[in-house]
Coordinates of C-alpha atoms in Angstrom, one line a residue:
Chain A
M1 CA 25.5 -5.8 -15.9
N2 CA 26.5 -8.4 -18.5
W3 CA 23.0 -8.4 -19.9
V4 CA 23.0 -4.6 -20.3
T5 CA 26.2 -4.5 -22.3
N6 CA 25.1 -7.4 -24.5
N7 CA 21.7 -5.9 -25.2
L8 CA 22.5 -2.2 -25.6
E9 CA 20.6 -2.1 -28.9
T10 CA 17.4 -3.5 -27.5
I11 CA 17.6 -1.0 -24.6
I12 CA 18.2 2.0 -26.7
S13 CA 15.4 1.1 -29.1
A14 CA 13.0 0.6 -26.1
L15 CA 14.1 4.0 -24.7
G16 CA 13.7 5.6 -28.1
W17 CA 10.1 4.3 -28.4
H18 CA 9.3 5.4 -24.9
V19 CA 10.5 9.0 -25.6
A20 CA 8.7 9.0 -28.9
L21 CA 5.4 8.0 -27.3
S22 CA 5.4 10.0 -24.1
V23 CA 6.9 13.3 -25.2
P24 CA 4.2 14.0 -27.8
A25 CA 1.5 13.0 -25.2
I26 CA 2.9 15.5 -22.7
V27 CA 3.1 18.3 -25.2
A28 CA -0.5 17.5 -26.5
A29 CA -1.8 17.4 -23.0
L30 CA -0.3 20.8 -22.2
L31 CA -1.7 22.4 -25.5
C32 CA -5.2 21.0 -24.8
S33 CA -5.3 21.8 -21.1
I34 CA -4.5 25.5 -21.5
P35 CA -7.8 26.4 -23.3
L36 CA -9.8 23.9 -21.2
G37 CA -8.4 25.2 -17.9
W38 CA -8.9 28.8 -19.1
L39 CA -12.5 28.0 -19.8
A40 CA -12.9 26.4 -16.4
H41 CA -11.5 29.6 -14.9
R42 CA -13.7 32.0 -17.0
L43 CA -16.9 30.0 -16.6
P44 CA -17.1 29.1 -12.9
R45 CA -20.4 27.5 -13.4
Y46 CA -18.8 24.8 -15.6
S47 CA -15.6 24.6 -13.6
G48 CA -17.1 22.0 -11.2
P49 CA -18.2 19.5 -13.9
I50 CA -14.9 20.1 -15.9
I51 CA -12.7 19.4 -12.8
T52 CA -14.9 16.5 -11.6
G53 CA -15.0 15.0 -15.0
S54 CA -11.2 15.2 -15.4
G55 CA -10.7 13.6 -12.0
L56 CA -13.0 10.8 -13.0
L57 CA -11.1 10.2 -16.2
F58 CA -7.9 9.9 -14.3
A59 CA -9.5 7.1 -12.1
I60 CA -10.1 4.9 -15.2
P61 CA -7.5 2.1 -15.3
S62 CA -5.0 2.4 -18.2
L63 CA -5.1 -1.1 -19.6
P64 CA -8.9 -1.2 -20.1
L65 CA -8.7 2.3 -21.6
L66 CA -6.1 1.2 -24.1
I67 CA -8.4 -1.6 -25.1
V68 CA -11.7 0.4 -25.4
L69 CA -10.2 3.6 -26.9
P70 CA -9.6 2.1 -30.4
V71 CA -13.3 1.4 -30.8
L72 CA -13.9 5.1 -30.4
T73 CA -10.8 6.5 -32.2
G74 CA -10.4 3.9 -35.0
A75 CA -6.7 3.5 -34.2
G76 CA -5.3 0.0 -34.0
M77 CA -5.0 -1.3 -30.4
R78 CA -1.3 -2.0 -31.0
D79 CA -0.6 1.3 -32.7
G80 CA 1.6 3.9 -31.0
S81 CA -1.1 6.5 -31.6
N82 CA -3.4 4.5 -29.3
V83 CA -0.9 5.0 -26.4
V84 CA -0.3 8.6 -27.3
I85 CA -4.1 9.4 -27.2
A86 CA -4.6 7.6 -23.9
L87 CA -1.6 9.3 -22.3
T88 CA -2.8 12.7 -23.6
L89 CA -6.2 12.1 -22.0
Y90 CA -4.6 11.3 -18.6
G91 CA -2.4 14.3 -18.9
I92 CA -5.4 16.6 -19.7
A93 CA -7.2 15.1 -16.7
L94 CA -4.4 16.1 -14.4
L95 CA -3.4 19.4 -16.0
V96 CA -6.8 21.1 -16.4
R97 CA -7.0 21.7 -12.7
S98 CA -3.5 23.2 -12.4
V99 CA -4.3 25.5 -15.4
A100 CA -7.6 26.7 -13.8
D101 CA -5.8 27.1 -10.5
G102 CA -3.1 29.1 -12.2
F103 CA -5.5 31.5 -13.9
N104 CA -7.6 31.8 -10.7
S105 CA -4.5 32.9 -8.7
I106 CA -4.2 36.1 -10.7
S107 CA -5.6 39.0 -8.7
S108 CA -8.3 41.1 -10.4
E109 CA -6.3 44.2 -9.8
T110 CA -3.6 42.9 -12.1
R111 CA -6.1 42.1 -14.7
L112 CA -7.8 45.5 -14.4
A113 CA -4.4 47.3 -14.6
A114 CA -3.6 45.4 -17.8
T115 CA -6.9 46.4 -19.3
A116 CA -6.4 50.0 -18.2
L117 CA -3.0 50.0 -19.9
G118 CA -4.8 49.1 -23.1
Y119 CA -4.2 45.4 -23.4
S120 CA -6.8 43.8 -25.7
G121 CA -8.3 40.5 -24.7
F122 CA -6.0 38.1 -26.5
R123 CA -2.8 40.1 -25.8
R124 CA -3.7 40.4 -22.2
F125 CA -4.1 36.6 -22.1
L126 CA -0.8 35.9 -23.9
T127 CA 1.4 38.5 -22.2
V128 CA -0.1 39.0 -18.8
E129 CA -2.3 36.1 -17.6
L130 CA -0.4 33.2 -19.1
P131 CA 3.0 34.2 -17.7
L132 CA 1.5 34.8 -14.3
A133 CA -0.3 31.4 -14.3
A134 CA 2.8 29.7 -15.7
P135 CA 4.5 28.7 -12.4
I136 CA 1.4 26.8 -11.2
I137 CA 0.9 25.2 -14.7
L138 CA 4.6 24.1 -14.5
T139 CA 4.1 22.4 -11.2
G140 CA 1.2 20.5 -12.7
L141 CA 3.2 19.7 -15.9
R142 CA 5.9 18.2 -13.8
V143 CA 3.4 15.8 -12.2
V144 CA 2.0 15.0 -15.6
T145 CA 5.5 14.3 -17.0
A146 CA 6.3 11.8 -14.2
S147 CA 3.0 10.0 -14.4
T148 CA 3.0 9.9 -18.3
I149 CA 6.4 8.3 -18.4
A150 CA 5.4 5.7 -15.8
L151 CA 2.1 4.9 -17.5
C152 CA 3.6 4.6 -20.9
T153 CA 5.1 1.2 -19.9
V154 CA 1.6 -0.4 -19.6
G155 CA 1.2 -0.5 -23.4
A156 CA 3.9 -3.3 -23.4
V157 CA 1.4 -6.0 -22.4
L158 CA -0.5 -5.2 -25.7
G159 CA 2.7 -5.4 -27.6
I160 CA 3.3 -1.6 -28.0
P161 CA 7.1 -1.0 -27.7
S162 CA 8.4 1.1 -24.8
L163 CA 10.6 0.6 -21.8
G164 CA 7.7 -1.6 -20.6
T165 CA 8.8 -4.2 -23.2
L166 CA 11.8 -4.8 -20.9
F167 CA 9.3 -5.8 -18.2
T168 CA 7.3 -8.2 -20.2
D169 CA 10.3 -9.7 -22.1
G170 CA 12.3 -9.9 -18.8
F171 CA 9.5 -11.6 -17.0
Q172 CA 8.8 -14.2 -19.8
R173 CA 12.5 -14.9 -20.3
Q174 CA 13.2 -14.8 -16.5
I175 CA 15.9 -12.1 -16.8
L176 CA 16.0 -10.0 -13.6
A177 CA 18.6 -7.6 -15.0
E178 CA 16.2 -6.7 -17.9
I179 CA 13.3 -5.8 -15.5
M180 CA 15.7 -3.8 -13.3
T181 CA 17.1 -2.0 -16.3
G182 CA 13.5 -1.0 -17.3
I183 CA 12.6 0.3 -13.8
I184 CA 15.8 2.3 -13.5
L185 CA 15.6 3.8 -17.0
T186 CA 11.9 4.7 -16.4
L187 CA 12.7 6.4 -13.1
G188 CA 15.8 8.0 -14.7
L189 CA 14.0 9.3 -17.7
A190 CA 11.3 10.8 -15.4
G191 CA 14.0 12.4 -13.3
I192 CA 15.8 13.9 -16.3
C193 CA 12.6 15.3 -17.8
D194 CA 11.7 16.8 -14.5
A195 CA 15.1 18.5 -14.2
L196 CA 14.7 19.8 -17.8
L197 CA 11.3 21.3 -17.0
V198 CA 12.8 23.0 -13.9
V199 CA 15.6 24.5 -15.9
L200 CA 13.2 25.5 -18.7
G201 CA 11.0 27.1 -16.1
K202 CA 13.9 29.2 -14.7
L203 CA 14.8 30.3 -18.3
L204 CA 11.3 31.2 -19.3
M205 CA 10.4 32.8 -15.9
P206 CA 13.5 34.6 -14.7
W207 CA 11.4 36.7 -12.4
Q208 CA 10.6 33.7 -10.3
K209 CA 13.4 33.4 -7.7
Q210 CA 12.6 29.7 -7.1
V211 CA 10.2 27.3 -8.8
A212 CA 8.5 25.2 -6.2
Chain B
M1 CA -20.9 -1.6 -35.1
N2 CA -20.7 -5.4 -35.2
V3 CA -18.0 -5.5 -32.4
I4 CA -20.1 -3.2 -30.2
Q5 CA -23.2 -5.4 -30.6
E6 CA -21.1 -8.6 -29.8
T7 CA -19.6 -6.9 -26.8
F8 CA -23.0 -6.0 -25.5
N9 CA -24.2 -9.5 -26.1
W10 CA -21.3 -10.8 -24.1
L11 CA -22.0 -8.4 -21.2
V12 CA -25.7 -9.4 -21.0
D13 CA -25.1 -13.1 -21.5
P14 CA -26.0 -15.0 -18.3
Q15 CA -23.1 -17.3 -19.0
T16 CA -20.7 -14.4 -18.5
W17 CA -21.9 -13.9 -14.9
S18 CA -23.0 -17.4 -13.7
T19 CA -20.8 -19.7 -11.7
D20 CA -20.7 -22.4 -14.4
G21 CA -19.6 -19.8 -17.1
H22 CA -17.0 -17.1 -16.8
N23 CA -18.0 -16.4 -13.2
M24 CA -17.6 -12.6 -13.5
I25 CA -19.5 -11.9 -10.3
I26 CA -17.1 -14.1 -8.2
R27 CA -14.1 -12.7 -10.1
S28 CA -15.3 -9.1 -9.4
V29 CA -15.7 -9.9 -5.7
E30 CA -12.2 -11.5 -5.8
H31 CA -10.8 -8.4 -7.4
L32 CA -12.3 -6.2 -4.7
Q33 CA -11.1 -8.5 -2.0
Y34 CA -7.5 -8.4 -3.2
S35 CA -7.7 -4.7 -3.5
A36 CA -9.2 -4.3 0.0
L37 CA -6.6 -6.6 1.5
A38 CA -3.7 -4.7 -0.1
V39 CA -5.1 -1.3 1.0
T40 CA -5.7 -2.6 4.5
L41 CA -2.2 -3.9 4.8
A42 CA -0.8 -0.6 3.4
A43 CA -3.0 1.4 5.8
L44 CA -1.7 -0.5 8.8
L45 CA 1.7 0.8 7.9
A46 CA 1.0 4.2 6.4
I47 CA -1.6 5.6 8.7
P48 CA 0.5 5.4 11.9
A49 CA 3.6 6.6 10.0
G50 CA 1.6 9.5 8.4
W51 CA 0.1 10.4 11.8
F52 CA 3.6 10.5 13.4
M53 CA 5.0 12.7 10.6
G54 CA 1.9 15.0 10.5
H55 CA 1.8 15.3 14.3
T56 CA 5.5 16.2 14.7
R57 CA 5.2 18.4 11.5
R58 CA 8.6 17.3 10.4
F59 CA 9.6 15.1 7.5
S60 CA 7.5 17.0 5.0
G61 CA 10.5 16.6 2.6
V62 CA 10.2 12.8 3.0
I63 CA 6.5 12.9 2.1
V64 CA 7.2 15.1 -1.0
G65 CA 10.0 12.8 -2.1
I66 CA 8.1 9.5 -1.6
T67 CA 4.9 10.8 -3.5
G68 CA 7.1 12.2 -6.2
A69 CA 9.1 9.0 -6.7
A70 CA 5.9 6.9 -6.5
R71 CA 4.4 8.8 -9.4
A72 CA 7.3 7.9 -11.7
L73 CA 7.4 4.3 -10.5
P74 CA 6.1 2.0 -13.3
T75 CA 3.5 -0.3 -11.8
L76 CA 4.1 -3.0 -14.4
G77 CA 7.8 -3.0 -13.6
L78 CA 7.1 -3.6 -9.9
I79 CA 4.6 -6.4 -10.7
T80 CA 6.9 -8.3 -13.0
L81 CA 9.9 -7.7 -10.6
F82 CA 8.1 -9.3 -7.6
G83 CA 6.6 -11.9 -9.9
L84 CA 10.1 -13.0 -11.1
L85 CA 11.7 -12.7 -7.6
L86 CA 9.1 -14.5 -5.6
G87 CA 7.4 -16.8 -8.2
I88 CA 3.9 -17.0 -9.6
G89 CA 0.9 -16.8 -7.3
L90 CA -1.0 -14.3 -5.1
V91 CA 1.8 -13.2 -2.7
P92 CA 4.2 -11.4 -5.1
P93 CA 1.6 -9.1 -6.7
M94 CA 0.1 -8.5 -3.3
I95 CA 3.5 -7.1 -2.1
A96 CA 3.7 -4.9 -5.2
L97 CA 0.1 -3.6 -4.5
V98 CA 0.9 -2.8 -0.9
V99 CA 4.0 -0.9 -1.9
L100 CA 2.0 1.1 -4.5
A101 CA -0.8 1.8 -2.0
I102 CA 1.4 3.2 0.7
P103 CA 2.4 6.7 -0.8
S104 CA -1.2 7.9 -1.3
I105 CA -2.3 6.8 2.2
L106 CA 0.8 8.3 3.8
A107 CA 0.3 11.6 2.0
G108 CA -3.4 11.7 2.8
T109 CA -2.8 11.0 6.5
Y110 CA 0.1 13.5 6.7
S111 CA -1.9 16.3 5.1
G112 CA -5.0 15.5 7.1
I113 CA -3.1 15.7 10.4
S114 CA -0.7 18.5 9.6
A115 CA -3.5 20.7 8.2
I116 CA -5.2 20.9 11.6
N117 CA -4.8 24.4 13.0
T118 CA -2.1 24.4 15.7
S119 CA -4.3 26.6 17.9
V120 CA -7.0 23.8 18.0
I121 CA -4.3 21.4 19.2
D122 CA -3.0 23.9 21.7
A123 CA -6.5 24.5 23.0
A124 CA -7.1 20.7 23.4
R125 CA -3.8 20.4 25.3
A126 CA -4.8 23.4 27.5
Q127 CA -8.1 21.6 28.3
G128 CA -6.0 18.7 29.6
F129 CA -6.4 16.3 26.7
T130 CA -4.0 13.4 26.9
T131 CA -2.3 12.3 23.7
R132 CA -4.8 9.5 23.4
Q133 CA -7.7 11.9 23.7
L134 CA -6.0 14.2 21.3
V135 CA -5.8 11.5 18.7
T136 CA -9.3 10.1 19.1
R137 CA -11.1 13.4 19.6
V138 CA -9.2 16.0 17.6
H139 CA -6.8 14.4 15.0
L140 CA -9.2 11.6 13.9
P141 CA -12.4 13.7 13.4
L142 CA -10.6 16.6 11.7
G143 CA -8.2 14.6 9.6
F144 CA -10.6 11.8 8.7
A145 CA -11.8 13.2 5.4
M146 CA -8.3 13.6 4.1
I147 CA -7.3 10.1 5.3
V148 CA -10.3 8.7 3.5
G149 CA -9.2 10.7 0.5
G150 CA -5.8 9.0 0.7
L151 CA -7.5 5.6 1.0
R152 CA -9.6 6.4 -2.1
S153 CA -6.6 7.2 -4.3
A154 CA -4.9 4.1 -3.0
F155 CA -7.9 1.8 -3.6
I156 CA -8.4 3.1 -7.2
Q157 CA -4.7 2.7 -7.9
V158 CA -4.6 -0.8 -6.5
M159 CA -7.8 -1.8 -8.4
S160 CA -6.1 -0.7 -11.6
T161 CA -2.8 -2.3 -10.9
A162 CA -4.5 -5.6 -9.8
I163 CA -5.5 -5.9 -13.5
L164 CA -1.9 -6.1 -14.5
A165 CA -1.2 -8.6 -11.7
A166 CA -3.1 -11.2 -13.8
Y167 CA -0.1 -10.9 -16.2
V168 CA 2.0 -12.7 -13.6
G169 CA -0.7 -15.3 -12.8
A170 CA -2.8 -13.7 -10.1
G171 CA -6.6 -14.0 -10.3
G172 CA -9.2 -11.2 -10.4
L173 CA -10.7 -9.5 -13.4
G174 CA -7.4 -9.0 -15.2
R175 CA -7.4 -12.6 -16.3
F176 CA -10.3 -11.9 -18.7
I177 CA -8.3 -9.2 -20.4
F178 CA -5.2 -11.4 -20.8
L179 CA -7.4 -14.4 -21.9
G180 CA -9.1 -12.1 -24.4
I181 CA -5.8 -10.9 -25.7
N182 CA -4.3 -14.4 -26.1
T183 CA -7.4 -16.0 -27.7
Q184 CA -8.3 -12.9 -29.7
D185 CA -11.7 -12.9 -28.2
T186 CA -12.6 -9.3 -28.8
P187 CA -16.1 -9.3 -27.2
M188 CA -14.7 -10.7 -24.0
L189 CA -11.7 -8.3 -24.1
L190 CA -14.0 -5.2 -24.6
G191 CA -16.7 -6.5 -22.3
A192 CA -14.3 -7.2 -19.4
S193 CA -12.6 -3.8 -19.9
I194 CA -15.9 -1.9 -19.8
W195 CA -17.0 -3.8 -16.7
I196 CA -13.8 -3.0 -14.9
M197 CA -14.2 0.7 -15.8
V198 CA -17.7 0.7 -14.5
L199 CA -16.6 -1.1 -11.3
V200 CA -13.7 1.4 -10.7
V201 CA -16.0 4.4 -11.2
L202 CA -18.6 3.0 -8.8
V203 CA -16.0 2.4 -6.1
D204 CA -14.6 5.9 -6.7
A205 CA -18.2 7.3 -6.3
L206 CA -18.7 5.3 -3.1
F207 CA -15.4 6.7 -1.6
S208 CA -16.4 10.2 -2.6
L209 CA -19.7 9.7 -0.7
G210 CA -17.7 8.3 2.2
Q211 CA -15.4 11.3 2.2
R212 CA -18.4 13.6 2.5
F213 CA -19.7 11.8 5.5
A214 CA -16.2 11.6 7.0
T215 CA -16.2 15.4 7.3
P216 CA -17.6 16.7 10.6
T217 CA -20.8 18.7 10.0
G218 CA -19.2 21.9 11.4
V219 CA -16.2 21.6 9.1
R220 CA -18.4 20.7 6.1
R221 CA -20.3 24.0 6.6
L222 CA -17.0 26.0 6.7
H223 CA -15.6 24.7 3.5
A224 CA -15.7 21.7 1.2
V225 CA -12.7 19.4 1.7
P226 CA -10.9 18.8 -1.6
A227 CA -10.0 15.2 -2.5
T228 CA -6.3 14.3 -2.4
E229 CA -4.7 13.9 -5.7
P230 CA -6.1 11.0 -7.8
S231 CA -3.8 8.4 -9.4
A232 CA -4.1 6.0 -12.2
G233 CA -2.2 2.9 -12.8

C-alpha cells in the first residue's frame, strides 16, 4: 500500500495514457464495424469471407502485430497511434460479427413495414434497423471493450506508456505492489467501462427491459 | 523498401534456421511444445470441470463470470506477476499460460455438453446407457467439435502469450523479438514477428480442419458448428 501512496503520480499518468489509447480504439472499432457488418448482412455472399477474415485477424498475436504494423502504416513503433491502430483492428475483428448478427436478427416483416410506411433507405437504416440491431451490437461492444483494455497493456514492452508500464517497471525493479496495482486497475477500468456501457444501453434503448 | 528487403533476406538466410545459427526451427518446435504442454495441463483440469457443469446444466453464471473476467485479464500482468513471485525460468510462465488457457476450454466444453438436446440424453438413458456409456457414446461425439473449438482458442491464446513469456526469461520464439528490440536488429525483429504470425495462422487452420473432422457426419449435414469465440493475447 505504501508504494501506491508514494507513486500516485506515476499510477495516474499510466491510467491516463491507458484511457487515452484504448477509448479512441474502441470508438473507432465501433464506427468501422457498423458499415462493415452491415455489408456482411446485405451481401450474404461476402459475409463468409468477411467473418472468417476478421476471425483470422483476431488470432494474430498482438506483439508481432505491433511490430509489423508500422511498416504498413508508417507510424513509429513506439507511437501511441501504433497501439490505437492495432487495437482498432482487433476491435473490428470482434465486432463485425456482432453487427452482422444484429442486422440479421431483424425480421423481414419489420423491414417491409418500415418501407410501406414510407421510410427511405438511409432513414430506415438509421431509425429502424440500427436501433433494432443495437442490443446485439452492444453485447459485442462490451466484449471488445474488455479485451481492448486488457490488450492495451502489451504495448508496454515496446515502451508505449499504459497501465502495462506498471508490469514492465514492476518486474524490472522487483516491486510486487506495482504489478498488482496494474492488474487491479486494468480489471477495474474494464469493469467501470462495462458498467458505463450497460447504463448507456439502458438510456439509449429504454424499450429494452433488460440488456443481456 | 530497404527494411522489407533486409527482413526477407533474414527469413531466407539458412543461418536463421540452422542449428549453428539462430536455430529458428528448434525454437519454433520449443514454442509449440510449451504451448501444447500448457493447453494439455489446462485441459486436464477444464474438460472434466466443464463436463460436470454442462452435464448438470448448473453453474452457467460461473462460466459467464469466468470467461468475462478472463477477457479483461491482462496477460502481460499475469506473466510478470508469476515471474516476480516464482523467479525466472520455465515454471512461472507455464503457470500463467495454464491459467490463461483454462477459461476457453472450460467454456467450450460447457457449451458442447450443455448444447446437447435433453431428449437425446433421455433417449440414451431410456435405452439403458450407464453414465460411462453416456459420456463415451453421446457426450463425447456430440460435444467434441465444441471442445476442440475451446482447445483451439486456448492454443492460439497460449501461443500468443508465450511470446510475452520471453520477457521474463522463458525460451521459445519470443526471445528473437526481445533480442531484436534490445539490439535494434530490425530485420530479425520483423522476420521473427512475421514467422510467428505465419505459425499461429497455420496452427489455427489445422485446428479448424480438426474441428470439421470432430463433428459427426450426421451432425455436419444438419448444420455447420460455429467456432467458439476466438481470443488474442
